[in-house]
Short mmCIF file of N, CA and C in Angstrom, two decimals:
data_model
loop_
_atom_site.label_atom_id
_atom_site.label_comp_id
_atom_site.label_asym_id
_atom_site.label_seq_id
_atom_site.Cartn_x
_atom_site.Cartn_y
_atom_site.Cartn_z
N UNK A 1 94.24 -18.68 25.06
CA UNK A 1 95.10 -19.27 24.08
C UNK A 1 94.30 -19.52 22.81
N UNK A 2 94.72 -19.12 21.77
CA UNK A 2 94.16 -19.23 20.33
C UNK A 2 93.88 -20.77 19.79
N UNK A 3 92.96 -21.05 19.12
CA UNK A 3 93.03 -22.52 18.49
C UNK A 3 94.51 -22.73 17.39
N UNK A 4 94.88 -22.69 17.20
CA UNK A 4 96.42 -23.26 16.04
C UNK A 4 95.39 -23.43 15.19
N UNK A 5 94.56 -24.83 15.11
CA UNK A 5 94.32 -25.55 13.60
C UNK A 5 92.71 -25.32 14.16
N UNK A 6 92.14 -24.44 13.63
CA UNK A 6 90.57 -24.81 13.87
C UNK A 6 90.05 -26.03 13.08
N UNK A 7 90.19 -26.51 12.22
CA UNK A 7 89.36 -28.13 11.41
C UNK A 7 89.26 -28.78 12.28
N UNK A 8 90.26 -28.99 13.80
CA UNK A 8 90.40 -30.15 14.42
C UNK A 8 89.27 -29.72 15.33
N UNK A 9 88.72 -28.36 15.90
CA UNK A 9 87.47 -28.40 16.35
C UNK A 9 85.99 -28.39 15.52
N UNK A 10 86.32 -27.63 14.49
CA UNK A 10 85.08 -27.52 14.31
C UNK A 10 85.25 -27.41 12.55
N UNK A 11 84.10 -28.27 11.58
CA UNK A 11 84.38 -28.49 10.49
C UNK A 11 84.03 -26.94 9.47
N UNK A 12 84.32 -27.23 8.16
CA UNK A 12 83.97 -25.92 7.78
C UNK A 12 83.21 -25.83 6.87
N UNK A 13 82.03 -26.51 6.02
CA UNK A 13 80.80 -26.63 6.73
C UNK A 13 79.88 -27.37 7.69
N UNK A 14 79.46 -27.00 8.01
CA UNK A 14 79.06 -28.44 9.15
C UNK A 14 77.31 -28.97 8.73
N UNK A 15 76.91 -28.29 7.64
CA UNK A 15 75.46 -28.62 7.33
C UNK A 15 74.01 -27.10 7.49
N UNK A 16 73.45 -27.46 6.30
CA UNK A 16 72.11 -26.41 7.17
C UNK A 16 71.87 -26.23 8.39
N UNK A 17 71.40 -25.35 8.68
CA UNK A 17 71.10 -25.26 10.46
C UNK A 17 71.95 -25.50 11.16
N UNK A 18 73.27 -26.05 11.03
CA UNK A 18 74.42 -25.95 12.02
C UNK A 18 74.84 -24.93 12.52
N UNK A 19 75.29 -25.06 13.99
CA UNK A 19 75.51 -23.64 14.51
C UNK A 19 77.26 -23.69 13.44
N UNK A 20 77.62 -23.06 13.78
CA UNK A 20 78.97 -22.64 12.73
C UNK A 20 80.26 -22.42 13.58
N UNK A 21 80.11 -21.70 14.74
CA UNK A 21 81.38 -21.56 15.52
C UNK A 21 80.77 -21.97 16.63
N UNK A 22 81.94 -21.61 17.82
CA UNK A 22 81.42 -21.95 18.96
C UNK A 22 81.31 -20.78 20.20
N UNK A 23 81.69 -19.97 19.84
CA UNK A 23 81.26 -18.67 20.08
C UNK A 23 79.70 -18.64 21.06
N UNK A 24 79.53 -17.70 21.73
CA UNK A 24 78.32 -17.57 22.63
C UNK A 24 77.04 -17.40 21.92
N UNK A 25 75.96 -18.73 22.08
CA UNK A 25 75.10 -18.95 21.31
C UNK A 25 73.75 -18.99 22.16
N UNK A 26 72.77 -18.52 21.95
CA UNK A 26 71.30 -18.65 22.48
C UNK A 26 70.41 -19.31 21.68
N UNK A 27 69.72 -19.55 22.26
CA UNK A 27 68.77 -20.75 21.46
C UNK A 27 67.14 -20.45 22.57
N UNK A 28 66.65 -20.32 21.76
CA UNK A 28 64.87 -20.34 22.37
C UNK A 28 64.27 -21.53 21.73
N UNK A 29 62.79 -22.48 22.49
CA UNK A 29 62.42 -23.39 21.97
C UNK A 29 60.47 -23.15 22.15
N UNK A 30 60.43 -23.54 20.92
CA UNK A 30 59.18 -23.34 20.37
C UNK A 30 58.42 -24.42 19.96
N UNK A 31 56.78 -24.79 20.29
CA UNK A 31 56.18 -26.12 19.35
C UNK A 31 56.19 -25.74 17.92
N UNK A 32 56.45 -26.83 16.87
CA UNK A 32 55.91 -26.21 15.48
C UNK A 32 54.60 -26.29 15.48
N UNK A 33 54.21 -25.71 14.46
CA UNK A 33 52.80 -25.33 14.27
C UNK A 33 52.29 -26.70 13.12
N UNK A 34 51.10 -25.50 12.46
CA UNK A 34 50.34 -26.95 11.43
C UNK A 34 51.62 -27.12 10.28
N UNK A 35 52.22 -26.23 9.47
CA UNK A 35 52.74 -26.22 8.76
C UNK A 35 54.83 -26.66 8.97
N UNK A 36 54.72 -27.78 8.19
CA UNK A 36 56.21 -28.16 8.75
C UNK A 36 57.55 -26.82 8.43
N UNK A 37 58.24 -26.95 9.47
CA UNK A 37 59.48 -25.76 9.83
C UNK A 37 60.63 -26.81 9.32
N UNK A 38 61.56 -26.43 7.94
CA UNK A 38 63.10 -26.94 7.69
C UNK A 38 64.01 -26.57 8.50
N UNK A 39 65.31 -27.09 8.46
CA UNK A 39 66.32 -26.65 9.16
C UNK A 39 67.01 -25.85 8.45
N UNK A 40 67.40 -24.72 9.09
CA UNK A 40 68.09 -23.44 8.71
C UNK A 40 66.66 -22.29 8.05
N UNK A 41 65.84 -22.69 8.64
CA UNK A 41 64.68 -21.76 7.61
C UNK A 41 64.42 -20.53 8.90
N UNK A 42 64.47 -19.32 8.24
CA UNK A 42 63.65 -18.21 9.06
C UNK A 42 62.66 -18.47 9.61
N UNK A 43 62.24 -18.22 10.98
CA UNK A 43 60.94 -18.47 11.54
C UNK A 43 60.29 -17.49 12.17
N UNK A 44 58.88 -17.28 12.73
CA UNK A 44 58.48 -16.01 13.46
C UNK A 44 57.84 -17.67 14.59
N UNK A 45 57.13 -16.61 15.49
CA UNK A 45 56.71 -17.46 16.56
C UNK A 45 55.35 -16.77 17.54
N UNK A 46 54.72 -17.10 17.71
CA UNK A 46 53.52 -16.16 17.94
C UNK A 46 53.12 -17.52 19.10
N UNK A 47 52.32 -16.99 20.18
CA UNK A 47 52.17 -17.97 21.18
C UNK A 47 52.91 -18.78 21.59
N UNK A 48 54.09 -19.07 21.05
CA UNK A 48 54.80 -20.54 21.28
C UNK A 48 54.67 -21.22 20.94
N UNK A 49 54.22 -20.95 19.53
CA UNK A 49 54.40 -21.63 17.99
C UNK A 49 54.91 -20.80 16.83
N UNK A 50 55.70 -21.76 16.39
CA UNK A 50 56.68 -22.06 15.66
C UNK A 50 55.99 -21.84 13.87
N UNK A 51 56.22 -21.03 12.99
CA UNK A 51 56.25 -21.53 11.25
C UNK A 51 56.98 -20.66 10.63
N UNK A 52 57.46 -21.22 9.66
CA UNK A 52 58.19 -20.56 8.64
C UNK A 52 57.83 -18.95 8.11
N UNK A 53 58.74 -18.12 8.45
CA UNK A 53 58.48 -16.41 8.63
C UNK A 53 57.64 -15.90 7.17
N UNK A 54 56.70 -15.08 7.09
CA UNK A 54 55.95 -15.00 6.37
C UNK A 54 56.23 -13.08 6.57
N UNK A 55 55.27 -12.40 5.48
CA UNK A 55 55.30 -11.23 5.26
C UNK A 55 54.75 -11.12 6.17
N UNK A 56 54.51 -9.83 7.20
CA UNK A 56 54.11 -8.87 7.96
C UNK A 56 54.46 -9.49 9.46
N UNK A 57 55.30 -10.40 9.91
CA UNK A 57 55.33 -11.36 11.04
C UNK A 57 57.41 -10.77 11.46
N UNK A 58 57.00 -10.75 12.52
CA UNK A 58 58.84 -10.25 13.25
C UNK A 58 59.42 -11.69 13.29
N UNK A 59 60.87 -11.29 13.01
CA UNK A 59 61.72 -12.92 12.91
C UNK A 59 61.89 -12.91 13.92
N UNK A 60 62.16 -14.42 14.69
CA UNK A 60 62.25 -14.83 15.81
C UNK A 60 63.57 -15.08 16.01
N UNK A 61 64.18 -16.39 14.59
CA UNK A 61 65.64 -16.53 14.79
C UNK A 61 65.25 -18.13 13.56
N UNK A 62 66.62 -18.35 14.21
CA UNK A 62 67.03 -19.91 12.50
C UNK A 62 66.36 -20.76 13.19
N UNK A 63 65.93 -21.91 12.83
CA UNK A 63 65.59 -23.17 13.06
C UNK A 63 66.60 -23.85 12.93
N UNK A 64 67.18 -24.60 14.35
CA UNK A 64 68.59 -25.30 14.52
C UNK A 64 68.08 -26.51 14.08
N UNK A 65 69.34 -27.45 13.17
CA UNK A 65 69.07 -28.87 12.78
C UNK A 65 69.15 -29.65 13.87
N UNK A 66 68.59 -31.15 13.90
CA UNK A 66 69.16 -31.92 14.71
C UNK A 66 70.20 -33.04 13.91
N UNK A 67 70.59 -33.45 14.77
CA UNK A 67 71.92 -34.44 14.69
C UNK A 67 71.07 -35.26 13.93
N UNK A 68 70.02 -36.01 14.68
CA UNK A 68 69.68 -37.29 14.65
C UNK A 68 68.42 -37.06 13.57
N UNK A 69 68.51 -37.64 12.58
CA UNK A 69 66.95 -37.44 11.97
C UNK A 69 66.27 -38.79 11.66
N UNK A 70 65.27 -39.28 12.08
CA UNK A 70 64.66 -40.97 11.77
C UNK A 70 64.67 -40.99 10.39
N UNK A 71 63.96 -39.98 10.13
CA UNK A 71 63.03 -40.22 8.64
C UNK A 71 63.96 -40.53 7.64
N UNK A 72 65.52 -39.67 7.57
CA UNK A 72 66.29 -39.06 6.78
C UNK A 72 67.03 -41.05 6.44
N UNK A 73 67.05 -41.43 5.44
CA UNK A 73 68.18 -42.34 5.61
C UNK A 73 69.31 -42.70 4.69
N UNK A 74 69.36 -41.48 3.55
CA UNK A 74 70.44 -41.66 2.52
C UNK A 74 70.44 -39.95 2.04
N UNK A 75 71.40 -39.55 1.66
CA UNK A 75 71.70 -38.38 0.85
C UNK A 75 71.30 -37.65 2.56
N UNK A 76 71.57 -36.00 1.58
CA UNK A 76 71.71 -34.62 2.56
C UNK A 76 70.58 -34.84 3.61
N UNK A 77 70.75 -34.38 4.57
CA UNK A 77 69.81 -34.62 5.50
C UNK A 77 69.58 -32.61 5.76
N UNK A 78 68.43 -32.71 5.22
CA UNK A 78 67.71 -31.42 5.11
C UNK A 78 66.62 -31.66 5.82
N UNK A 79 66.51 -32.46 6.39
CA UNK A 79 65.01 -32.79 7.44
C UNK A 79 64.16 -31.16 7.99
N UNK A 80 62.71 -31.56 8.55
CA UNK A 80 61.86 -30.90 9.06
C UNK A 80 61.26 -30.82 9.98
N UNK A 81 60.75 -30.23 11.28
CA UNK A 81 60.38 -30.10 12.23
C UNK A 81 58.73 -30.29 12.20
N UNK A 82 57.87 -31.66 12.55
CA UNK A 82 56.50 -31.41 12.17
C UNK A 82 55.36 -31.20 13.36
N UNK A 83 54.53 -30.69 13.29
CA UNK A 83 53.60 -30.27 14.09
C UNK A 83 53.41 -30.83 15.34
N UNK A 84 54.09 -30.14 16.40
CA UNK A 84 53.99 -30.17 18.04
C UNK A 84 55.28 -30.68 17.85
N UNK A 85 56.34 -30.46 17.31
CA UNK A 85 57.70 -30.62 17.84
C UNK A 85 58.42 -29.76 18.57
N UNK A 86 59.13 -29.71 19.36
CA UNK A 86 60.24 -28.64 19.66
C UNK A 86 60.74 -28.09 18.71
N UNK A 87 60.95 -26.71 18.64
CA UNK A 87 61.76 -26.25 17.09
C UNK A 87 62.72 -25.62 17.95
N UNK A 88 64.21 -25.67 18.46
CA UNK A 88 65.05 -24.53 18.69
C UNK A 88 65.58 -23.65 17.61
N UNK A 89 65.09 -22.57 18.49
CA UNK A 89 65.60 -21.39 17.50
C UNK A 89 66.85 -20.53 17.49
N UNK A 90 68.15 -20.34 16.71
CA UNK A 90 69.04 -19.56 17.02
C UNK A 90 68.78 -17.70 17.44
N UNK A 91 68.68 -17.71 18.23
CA UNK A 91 68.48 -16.22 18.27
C UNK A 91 69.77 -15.02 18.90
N UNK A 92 71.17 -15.97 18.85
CA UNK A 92 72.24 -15.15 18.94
C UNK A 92 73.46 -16.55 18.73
N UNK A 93 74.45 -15.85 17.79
CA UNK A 93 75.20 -16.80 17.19
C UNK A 93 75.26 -16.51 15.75
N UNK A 94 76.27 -17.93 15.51
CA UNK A 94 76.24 -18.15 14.01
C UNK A 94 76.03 -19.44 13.08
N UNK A 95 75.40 -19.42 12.07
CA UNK A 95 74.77 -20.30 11.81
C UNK A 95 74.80 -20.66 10.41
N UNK A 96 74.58 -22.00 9.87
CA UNK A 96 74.98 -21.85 8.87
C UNK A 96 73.81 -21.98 7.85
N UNK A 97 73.49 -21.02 6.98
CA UNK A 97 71.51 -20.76 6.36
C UNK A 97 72.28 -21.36 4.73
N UNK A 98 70.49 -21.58 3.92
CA UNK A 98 70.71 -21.55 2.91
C UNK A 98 70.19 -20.06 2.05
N UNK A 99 71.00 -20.04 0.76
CA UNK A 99 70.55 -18.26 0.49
C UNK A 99 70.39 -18.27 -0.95
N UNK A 100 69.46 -17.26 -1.18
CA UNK A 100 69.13 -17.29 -2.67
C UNK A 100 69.34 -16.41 -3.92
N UNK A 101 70.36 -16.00 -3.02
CA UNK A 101 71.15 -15.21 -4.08
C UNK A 101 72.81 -15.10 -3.74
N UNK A 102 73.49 -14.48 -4.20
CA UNK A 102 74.64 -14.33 -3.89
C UNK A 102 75.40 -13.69 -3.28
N UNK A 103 75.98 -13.96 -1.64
CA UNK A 103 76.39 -13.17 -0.90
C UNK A 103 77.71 -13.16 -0.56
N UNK A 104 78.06 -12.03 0.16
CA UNK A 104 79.39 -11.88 0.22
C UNK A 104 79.82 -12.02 1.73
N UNK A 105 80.54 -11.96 2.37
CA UNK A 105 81.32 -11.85 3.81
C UNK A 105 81.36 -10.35 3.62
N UNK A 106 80.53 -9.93 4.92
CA UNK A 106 80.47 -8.71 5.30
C UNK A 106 79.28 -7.83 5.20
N UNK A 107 78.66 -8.97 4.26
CA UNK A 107 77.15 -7.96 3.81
C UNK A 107 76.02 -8.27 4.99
N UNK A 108 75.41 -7.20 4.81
CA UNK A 108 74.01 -6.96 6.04
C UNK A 108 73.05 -8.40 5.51
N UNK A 109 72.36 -9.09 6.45
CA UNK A 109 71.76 -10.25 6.11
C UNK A 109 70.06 -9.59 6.24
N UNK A 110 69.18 -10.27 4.97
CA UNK A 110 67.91 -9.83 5.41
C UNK A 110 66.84 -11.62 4.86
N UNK A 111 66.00 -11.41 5.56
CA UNK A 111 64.99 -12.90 5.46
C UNK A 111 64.09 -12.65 4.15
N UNK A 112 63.88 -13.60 3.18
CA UNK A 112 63.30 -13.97 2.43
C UNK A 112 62.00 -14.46 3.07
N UNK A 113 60.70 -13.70 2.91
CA UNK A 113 59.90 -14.17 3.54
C UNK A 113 58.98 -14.94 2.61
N UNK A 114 59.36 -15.14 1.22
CA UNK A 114 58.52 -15.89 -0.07
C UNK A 114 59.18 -17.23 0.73
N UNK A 115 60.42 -17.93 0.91
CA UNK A 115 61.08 -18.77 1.23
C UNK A 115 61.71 -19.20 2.28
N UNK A 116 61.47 -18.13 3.60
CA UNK A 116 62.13 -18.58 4.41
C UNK A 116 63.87 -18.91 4.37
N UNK A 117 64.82 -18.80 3.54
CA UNK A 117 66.05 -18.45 3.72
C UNK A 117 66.25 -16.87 3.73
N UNK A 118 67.41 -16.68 3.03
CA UNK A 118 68.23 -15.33 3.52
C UNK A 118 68.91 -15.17 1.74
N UNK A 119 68.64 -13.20 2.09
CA UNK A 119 69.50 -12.84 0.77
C UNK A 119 70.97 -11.64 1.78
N UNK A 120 71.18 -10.80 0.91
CA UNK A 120 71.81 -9.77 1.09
C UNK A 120 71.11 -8.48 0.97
N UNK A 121 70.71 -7.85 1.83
CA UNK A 121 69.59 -6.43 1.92
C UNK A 121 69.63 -5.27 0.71
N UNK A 122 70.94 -5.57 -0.11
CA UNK A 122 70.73 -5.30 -1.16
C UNK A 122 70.52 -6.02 -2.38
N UNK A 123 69.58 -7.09 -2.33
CA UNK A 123 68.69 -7.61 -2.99
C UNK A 123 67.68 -6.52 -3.45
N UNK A 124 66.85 -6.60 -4.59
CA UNK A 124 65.88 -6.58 -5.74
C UNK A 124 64.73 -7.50 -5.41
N UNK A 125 64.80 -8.19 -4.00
CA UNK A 125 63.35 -8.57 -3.38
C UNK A 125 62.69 -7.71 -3.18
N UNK A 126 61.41 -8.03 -3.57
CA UNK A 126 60.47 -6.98 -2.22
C UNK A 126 59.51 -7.88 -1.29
N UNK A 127 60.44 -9.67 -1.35
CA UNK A 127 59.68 -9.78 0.14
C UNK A 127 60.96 -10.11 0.76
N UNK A 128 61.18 -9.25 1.85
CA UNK A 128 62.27 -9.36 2.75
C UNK A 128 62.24 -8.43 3.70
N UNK A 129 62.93 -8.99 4.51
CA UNK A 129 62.48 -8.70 6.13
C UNK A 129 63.49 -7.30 6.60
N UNK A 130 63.30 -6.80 7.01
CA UNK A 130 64.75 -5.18 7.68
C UNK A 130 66.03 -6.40 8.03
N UNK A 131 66.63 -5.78 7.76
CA UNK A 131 68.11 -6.32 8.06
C UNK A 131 68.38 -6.76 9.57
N UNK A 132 69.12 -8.62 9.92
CA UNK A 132 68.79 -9.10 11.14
C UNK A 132 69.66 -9.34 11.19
N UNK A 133 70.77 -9.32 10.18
CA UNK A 133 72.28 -10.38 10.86
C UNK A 133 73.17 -9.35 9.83
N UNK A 134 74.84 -10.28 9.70
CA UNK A 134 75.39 -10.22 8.85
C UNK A 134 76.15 -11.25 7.99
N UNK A 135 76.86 -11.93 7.05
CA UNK A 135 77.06 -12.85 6.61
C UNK A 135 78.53 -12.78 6.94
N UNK A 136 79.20 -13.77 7.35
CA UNK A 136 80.68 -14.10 7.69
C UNK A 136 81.00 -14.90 6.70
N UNK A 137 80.56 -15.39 5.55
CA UNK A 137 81.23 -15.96 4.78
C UNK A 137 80.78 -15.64 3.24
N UNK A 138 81.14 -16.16 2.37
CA UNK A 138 80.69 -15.67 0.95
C UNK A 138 80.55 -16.71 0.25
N UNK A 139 78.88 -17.08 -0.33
CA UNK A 139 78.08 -18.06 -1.06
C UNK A 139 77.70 -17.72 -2.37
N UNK A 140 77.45 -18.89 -3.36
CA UNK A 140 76.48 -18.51 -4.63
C UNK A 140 75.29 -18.40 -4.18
N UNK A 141 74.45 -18.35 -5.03
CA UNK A 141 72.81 -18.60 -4.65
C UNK A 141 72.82 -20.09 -4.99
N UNK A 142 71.57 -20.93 -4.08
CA UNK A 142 71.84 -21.88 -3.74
C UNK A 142 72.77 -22.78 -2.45
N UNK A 143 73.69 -21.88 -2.38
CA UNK A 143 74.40 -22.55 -1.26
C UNK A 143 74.69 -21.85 -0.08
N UNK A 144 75.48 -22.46 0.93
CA UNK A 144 75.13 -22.27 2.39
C UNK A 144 76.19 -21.15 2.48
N UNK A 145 75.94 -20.33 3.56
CA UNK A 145 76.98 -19.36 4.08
C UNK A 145 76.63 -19.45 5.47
N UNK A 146 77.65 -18.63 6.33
CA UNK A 146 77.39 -18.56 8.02
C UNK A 146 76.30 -16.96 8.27
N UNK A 147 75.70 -16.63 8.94
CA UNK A 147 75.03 -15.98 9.43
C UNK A 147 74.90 -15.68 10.73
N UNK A 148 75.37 -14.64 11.11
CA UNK A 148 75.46 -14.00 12.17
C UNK A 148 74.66 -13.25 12.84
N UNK A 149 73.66 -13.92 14.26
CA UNK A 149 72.62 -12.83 14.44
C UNK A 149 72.90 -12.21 16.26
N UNK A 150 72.09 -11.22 16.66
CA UNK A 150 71.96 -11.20 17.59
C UNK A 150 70.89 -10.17 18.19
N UNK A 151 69.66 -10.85 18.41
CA UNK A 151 68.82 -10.60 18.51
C UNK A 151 68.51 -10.47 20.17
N UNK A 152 67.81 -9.33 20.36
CA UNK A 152 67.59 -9.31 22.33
C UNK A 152 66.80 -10.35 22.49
#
């Protein structure tokens, strides 16, 4: 049976690093490393640690937000994952990233590895990762869209 009113499950945005639907989602968990990991940021993972995806390093998947953040106690809660934390990582699903340029619903998704978010693979970067997802929704630069990955 179809949802009627989706708002009443699930909001439409729900924040950085939020998963986005509810759709069949995987998640892997990783320590962070020396360098602190944001929520919604590209990550690679090497030993079973966790940092923000860099040039020549394979993406692993998103860095999921948490609900709860101590530190955070007024305005957006963009919080960070710091050294020897759990980082879960999205590695199938959808999610909601921040992006730095302007994308559309439907376009191939590729990682910004200067920044750790996400452009559109036909970006005019040349640091960006082979194409890992696709975008289900359509953003300016600066703001959030859903991202769709599915990684083995």
């Amino acid at each position: 049976m179809p949802i009627p009113i989706g708002k009443e499950y699930m909001d439409a945005v729900g924040g950085l690093g939020k998963i986005a639907n509810y759709q069949s989602v995987e998640v892997n968990t990783t320590a962070c490393g020396e360098e602190e990991v944001g929520f919604g940021k590209a990550i690679y993972a090497e030993e079973d640690i966790a940092q923000v995806l860099e040039a020549s390093k394979n993406f692993f998947g998103v860095a999921l937000a948490r609900n709860y953040v101590p530190e955070i106690t007024a305005g957006e809660k963009v919080g960070t994952y710091k050294q020897g934390d759990a980082v879960p990582a999205l590695r199938k699903g959808t999610i909601w990233v921040l992006v730095d340029e302007d994308v559309k619903s439907g376009n191939k998704a590729v990682a910004n590895t200067a920044t750790g978010n996400f452009l559109p693979s036909s970006t005019s970067e040349t640091t960006k990762t082979d194409v890992i997802g696709t975008f289900l929704s359509t953003a300016m630069a600066d703001g959030l869209a859903m991202l769709q990955i599915n990684l083995p």
